CSV table of C-alpha atoms and ligand atoms in Angstrom, one decimal:
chain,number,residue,atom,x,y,z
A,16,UNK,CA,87.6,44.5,73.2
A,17,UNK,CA,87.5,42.4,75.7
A,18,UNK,CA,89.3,42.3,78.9
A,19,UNK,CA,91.7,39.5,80.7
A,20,UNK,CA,90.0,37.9,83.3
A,21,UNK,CA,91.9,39.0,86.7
A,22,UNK,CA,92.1,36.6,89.0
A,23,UNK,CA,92.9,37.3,92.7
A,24,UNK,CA,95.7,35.5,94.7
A,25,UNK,CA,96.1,36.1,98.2
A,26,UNK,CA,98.8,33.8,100.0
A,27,UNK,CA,99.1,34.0,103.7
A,28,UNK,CA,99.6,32.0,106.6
A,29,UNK,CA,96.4,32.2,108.0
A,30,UNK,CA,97.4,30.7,111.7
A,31,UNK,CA,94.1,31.8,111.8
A,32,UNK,CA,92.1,33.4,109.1
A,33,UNK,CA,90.1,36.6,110.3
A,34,UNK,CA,87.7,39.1,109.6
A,35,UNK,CA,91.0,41.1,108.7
A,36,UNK,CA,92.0,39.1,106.0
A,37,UNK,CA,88.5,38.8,104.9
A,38,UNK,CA,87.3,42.8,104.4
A,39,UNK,CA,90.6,42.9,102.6
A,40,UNK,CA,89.8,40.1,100.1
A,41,UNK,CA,86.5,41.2,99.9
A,42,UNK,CA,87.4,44.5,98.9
A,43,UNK,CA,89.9,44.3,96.7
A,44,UNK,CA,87.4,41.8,95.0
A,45,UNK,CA,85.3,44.4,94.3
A,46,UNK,CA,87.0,47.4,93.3
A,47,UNK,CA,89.4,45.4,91.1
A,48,UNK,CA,86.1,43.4,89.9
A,49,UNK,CA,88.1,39.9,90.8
A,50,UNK,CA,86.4,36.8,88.7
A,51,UNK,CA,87.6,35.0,91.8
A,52,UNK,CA,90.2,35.5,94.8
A,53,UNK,CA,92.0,32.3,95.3
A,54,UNK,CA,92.9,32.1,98.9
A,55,UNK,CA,96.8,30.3,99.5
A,56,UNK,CA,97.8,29.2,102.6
A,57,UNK,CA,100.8,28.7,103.0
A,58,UNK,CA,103.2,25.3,104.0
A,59,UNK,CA,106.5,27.3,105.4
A,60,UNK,CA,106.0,31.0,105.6
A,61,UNK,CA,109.4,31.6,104.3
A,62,UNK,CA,108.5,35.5,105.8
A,63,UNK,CA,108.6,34.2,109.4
A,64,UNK,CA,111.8,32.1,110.0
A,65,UNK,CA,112.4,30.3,113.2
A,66,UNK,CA,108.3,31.5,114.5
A,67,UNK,CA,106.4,28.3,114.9
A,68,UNK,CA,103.2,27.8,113.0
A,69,UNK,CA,100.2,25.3,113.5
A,70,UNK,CA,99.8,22.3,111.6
A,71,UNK,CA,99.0,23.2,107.9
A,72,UNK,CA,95.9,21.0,107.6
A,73,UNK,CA,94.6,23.0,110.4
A,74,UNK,CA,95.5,26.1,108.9
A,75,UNK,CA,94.0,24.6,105.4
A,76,UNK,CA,90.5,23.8,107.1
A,77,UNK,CA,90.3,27.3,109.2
A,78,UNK,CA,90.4,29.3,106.1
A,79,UNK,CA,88.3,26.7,103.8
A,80,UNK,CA,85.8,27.5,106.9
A,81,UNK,CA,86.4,31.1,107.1
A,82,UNK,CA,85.5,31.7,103.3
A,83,UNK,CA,82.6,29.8,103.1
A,84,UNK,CA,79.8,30.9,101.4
A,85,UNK,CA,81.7,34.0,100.0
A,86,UNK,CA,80.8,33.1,95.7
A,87,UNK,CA,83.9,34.7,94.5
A,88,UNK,CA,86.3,33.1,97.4
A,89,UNK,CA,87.9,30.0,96.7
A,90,UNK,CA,90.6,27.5,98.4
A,91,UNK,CA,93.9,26.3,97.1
A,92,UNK,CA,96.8,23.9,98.6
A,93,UNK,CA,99.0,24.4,96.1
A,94,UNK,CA,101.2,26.4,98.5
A,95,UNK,CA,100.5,24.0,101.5
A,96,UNK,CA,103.0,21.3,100.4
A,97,UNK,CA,106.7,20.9,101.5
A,98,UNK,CA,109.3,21.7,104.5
A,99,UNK,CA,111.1,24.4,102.2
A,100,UNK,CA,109.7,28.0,102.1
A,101,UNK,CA,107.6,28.6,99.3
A,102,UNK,CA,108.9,31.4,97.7
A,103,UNK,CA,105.7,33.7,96.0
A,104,UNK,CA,107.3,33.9,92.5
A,105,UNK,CA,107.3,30.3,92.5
A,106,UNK,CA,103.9,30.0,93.4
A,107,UNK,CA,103.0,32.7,90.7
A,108,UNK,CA,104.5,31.0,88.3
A,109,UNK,CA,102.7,28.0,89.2
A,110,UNK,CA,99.5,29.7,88.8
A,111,UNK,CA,100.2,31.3,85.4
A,112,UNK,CA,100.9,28.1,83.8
A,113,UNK,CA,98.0,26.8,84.6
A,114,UNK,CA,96.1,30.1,83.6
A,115,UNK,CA,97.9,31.7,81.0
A,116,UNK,CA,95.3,33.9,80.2
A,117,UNK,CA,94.2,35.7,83.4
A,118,UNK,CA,96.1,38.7,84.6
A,119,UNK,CA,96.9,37.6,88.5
A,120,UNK,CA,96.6,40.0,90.9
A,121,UNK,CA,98.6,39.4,94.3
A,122,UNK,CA,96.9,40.6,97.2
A,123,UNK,CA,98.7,42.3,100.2
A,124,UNK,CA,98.2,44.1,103.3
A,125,UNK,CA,100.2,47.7,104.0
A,126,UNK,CA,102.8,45.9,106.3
A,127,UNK,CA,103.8,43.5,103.4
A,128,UNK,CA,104.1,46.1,100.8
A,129,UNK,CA,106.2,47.4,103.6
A,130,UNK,CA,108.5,44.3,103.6
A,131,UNK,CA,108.4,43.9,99.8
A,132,UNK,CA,111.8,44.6,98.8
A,133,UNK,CA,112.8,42.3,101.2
A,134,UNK,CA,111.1,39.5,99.6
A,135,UNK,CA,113.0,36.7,97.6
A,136,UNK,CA,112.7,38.3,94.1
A,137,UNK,CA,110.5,41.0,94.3
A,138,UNK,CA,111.3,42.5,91.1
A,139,UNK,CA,110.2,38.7,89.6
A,140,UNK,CA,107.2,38.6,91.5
A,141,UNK,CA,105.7,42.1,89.9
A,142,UNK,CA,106.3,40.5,86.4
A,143,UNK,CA,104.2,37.9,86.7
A,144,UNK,CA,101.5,39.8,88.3
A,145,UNK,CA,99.7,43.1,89.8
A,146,UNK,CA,99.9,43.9,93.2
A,147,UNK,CA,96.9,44.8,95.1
A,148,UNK,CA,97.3,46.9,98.5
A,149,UNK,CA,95.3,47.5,101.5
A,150,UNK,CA,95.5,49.2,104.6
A,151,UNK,CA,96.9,48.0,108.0
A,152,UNK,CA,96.0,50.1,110.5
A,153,UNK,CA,98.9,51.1,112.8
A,154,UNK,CA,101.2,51.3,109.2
A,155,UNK,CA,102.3,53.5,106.9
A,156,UNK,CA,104.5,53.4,103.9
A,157,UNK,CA,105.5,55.2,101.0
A,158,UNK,CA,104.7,53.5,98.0
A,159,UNK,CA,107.5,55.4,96.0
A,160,UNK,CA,109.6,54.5,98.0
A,161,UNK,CA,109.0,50.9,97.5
A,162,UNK,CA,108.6,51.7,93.6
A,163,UNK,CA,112.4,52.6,93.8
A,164,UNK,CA,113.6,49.8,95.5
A,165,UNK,CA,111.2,47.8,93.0
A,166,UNK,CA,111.5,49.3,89.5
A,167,UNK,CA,109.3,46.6,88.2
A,168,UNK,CA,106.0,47.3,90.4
A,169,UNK,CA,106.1,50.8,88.2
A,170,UNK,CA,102.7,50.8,86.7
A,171,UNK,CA,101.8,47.3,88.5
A,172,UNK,CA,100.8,48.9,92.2
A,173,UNK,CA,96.8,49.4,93.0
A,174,UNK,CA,96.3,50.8,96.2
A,175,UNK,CA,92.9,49.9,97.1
A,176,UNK,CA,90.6,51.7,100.4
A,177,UNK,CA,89.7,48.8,102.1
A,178,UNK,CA,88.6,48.9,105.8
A,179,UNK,CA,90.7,49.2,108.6
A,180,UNK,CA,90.6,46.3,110.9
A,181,UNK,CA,92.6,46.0,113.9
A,182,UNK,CA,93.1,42.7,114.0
A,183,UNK,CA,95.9,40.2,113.7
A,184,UNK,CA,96.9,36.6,113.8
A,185,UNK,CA,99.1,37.6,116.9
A,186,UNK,CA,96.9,38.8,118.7
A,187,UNK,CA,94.2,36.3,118.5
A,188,UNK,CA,96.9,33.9,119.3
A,189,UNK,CA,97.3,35.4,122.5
A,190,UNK,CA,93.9,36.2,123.4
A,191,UNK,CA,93.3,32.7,123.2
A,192,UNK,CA,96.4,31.8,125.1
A,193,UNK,CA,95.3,34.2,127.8
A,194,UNK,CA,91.9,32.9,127.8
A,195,UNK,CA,90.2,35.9,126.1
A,196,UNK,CA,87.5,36.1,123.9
A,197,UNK,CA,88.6,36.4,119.9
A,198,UNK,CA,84.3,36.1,119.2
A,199,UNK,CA,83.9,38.1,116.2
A,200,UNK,CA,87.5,38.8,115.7
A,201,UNK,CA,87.2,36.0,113.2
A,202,UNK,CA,84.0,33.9,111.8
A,203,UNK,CA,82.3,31.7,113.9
A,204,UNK,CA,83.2,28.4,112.4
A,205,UNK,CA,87.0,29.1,112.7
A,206,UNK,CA,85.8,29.9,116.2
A,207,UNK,CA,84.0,26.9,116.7
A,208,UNK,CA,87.1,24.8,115.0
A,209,UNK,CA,89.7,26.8,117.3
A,210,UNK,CA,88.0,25.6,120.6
A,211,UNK,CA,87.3,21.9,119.7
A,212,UNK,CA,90.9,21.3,118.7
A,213,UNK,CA,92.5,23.4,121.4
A,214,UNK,CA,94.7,25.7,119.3
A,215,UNK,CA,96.6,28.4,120.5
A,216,UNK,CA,96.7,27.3,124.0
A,217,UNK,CA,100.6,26.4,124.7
A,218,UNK,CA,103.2,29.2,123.6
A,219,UNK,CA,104.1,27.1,120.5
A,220,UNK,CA,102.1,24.9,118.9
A,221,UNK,CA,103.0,21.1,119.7
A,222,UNK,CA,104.0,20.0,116.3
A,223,UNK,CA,105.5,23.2,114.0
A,224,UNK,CA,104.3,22.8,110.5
A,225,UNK,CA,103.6,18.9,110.5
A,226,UNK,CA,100.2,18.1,108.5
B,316,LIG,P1,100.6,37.3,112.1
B,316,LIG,O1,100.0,38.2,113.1
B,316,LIG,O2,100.7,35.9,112.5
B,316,LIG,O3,101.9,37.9,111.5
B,316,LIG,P2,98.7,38.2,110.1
B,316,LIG,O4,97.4,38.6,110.8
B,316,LIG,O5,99.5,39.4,109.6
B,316,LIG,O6,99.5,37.2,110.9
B,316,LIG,P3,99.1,36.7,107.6
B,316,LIG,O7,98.5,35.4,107.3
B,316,LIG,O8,100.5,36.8,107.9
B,316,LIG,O9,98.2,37.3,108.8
B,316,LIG,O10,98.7,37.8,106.5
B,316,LIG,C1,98.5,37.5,105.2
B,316,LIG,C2,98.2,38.8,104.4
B,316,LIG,O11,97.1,39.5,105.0
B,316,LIG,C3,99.4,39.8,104.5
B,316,LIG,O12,99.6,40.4,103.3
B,316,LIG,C4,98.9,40.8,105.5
B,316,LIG,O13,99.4,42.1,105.2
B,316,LIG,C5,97.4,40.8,105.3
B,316,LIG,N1,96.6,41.1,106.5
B,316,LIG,C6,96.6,40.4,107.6
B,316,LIG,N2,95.8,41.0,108.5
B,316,LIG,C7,95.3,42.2,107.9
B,316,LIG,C8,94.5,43.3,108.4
B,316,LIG,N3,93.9,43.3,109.6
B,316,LIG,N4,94.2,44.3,107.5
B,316,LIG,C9,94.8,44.2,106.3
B,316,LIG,N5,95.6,43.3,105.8
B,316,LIG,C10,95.9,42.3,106.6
């Protein structure tokens, strides 16, 4: 018999894509045996209300940068579009229509699974899809405890060992801001793209979330 292709999705804001985000995708790639993991960014994190984000075109072009050259990463901007937060089930649902046949797996770090509940529909979100989890260093959480809260992620929930990687968009934000090295904290064309347009250097960015 054969199997249903599984298809990765990993939304994120990616203000910027980093070597975190990477080793997570890359792992969960390969012990999930992804046909591809689809990387999201996304228009209006609706997960970080009132915090400013850079332009999503900037955003967009960082993490088409920051994936190159991986064969099983690929780009989409389906999530990129529109002032309102983009809620995931909506995005899901997106997805599945247009592959009805491939089981989706969502893609998360610990400190999201941590949030989960939280979410706008969680319960909604684990129908339409499997949840992959990695580790965050610095957090830990109890995935029964989340199973409770969510009854439909029973069954649904792969935690995968992925490396640890310190690293955050935060901080790279304000290493840069400080005038501190973030070489090898992310790859070297998102470095290179991060210098010639000046990103990160003001508190907020100059124009939240245009494009
Ligand atoms: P910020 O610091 O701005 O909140 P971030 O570094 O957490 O950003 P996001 O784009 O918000 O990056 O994260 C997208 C997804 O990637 C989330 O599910 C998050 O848990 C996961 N993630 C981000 N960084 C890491 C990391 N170092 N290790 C594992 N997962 C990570």
């Amino acid at each position: 018999m054969t199997r249903a292709r599984r298809v990765g999705i990993f939304g994120g804001t990616f203000d910027p894509i980093h070597h975190g985000h990477l080793a997570l995708a890359e792992a969960v790639g390969q012990a999930l045996d992804l046909e591809h993991v689809i990387f999201y960014p996304v228009g209006t994190p609706p997960h970080k209300p009132g915090a400013p984000v850079s332009a999503a075109q900037a955003r967009y072009r960082m993490t088409e940068l920051g994936i190159a050259g991986n064969e099983r990463f690929a780009i989409s901007d389906l999530d990129l579009a529109g002032e309102a937060p983009s809620y995931t089930v909506d995005l899901l649902r997106e997805i599945h229509a247009r592959v009805p046949d491939a089981t989706l797996v969502f893609i998360i770090g610990a400190d999201s699974l941590r949030d989960f509940p939280t979410w706008h529909d969680p319960d909604g979100i684990a129908r339409m899809c499997r949840l992959a989890v990695g580790a965050r260093p610095g957090v830990e959480v109890d995935p029964d405890q989340i199973m409770a809260r969510v009854p439909a992620l029973h069954d649904r929930l792969d935690l995968v060992e992925t490396p640890r990687l310190d690293i955050s968009a935060t901080e790279i934000r304000q290493r840069v801001r400080a005038g501190q090295s973030i070489r090898y904290l992310v790859p070297d064309p998102v470095w290179d793209f991060i210098r010639s347009r000046k990103l990160y250097r003001q508190a907020s960015p100059p124009s939240p979330n245009s494009r």
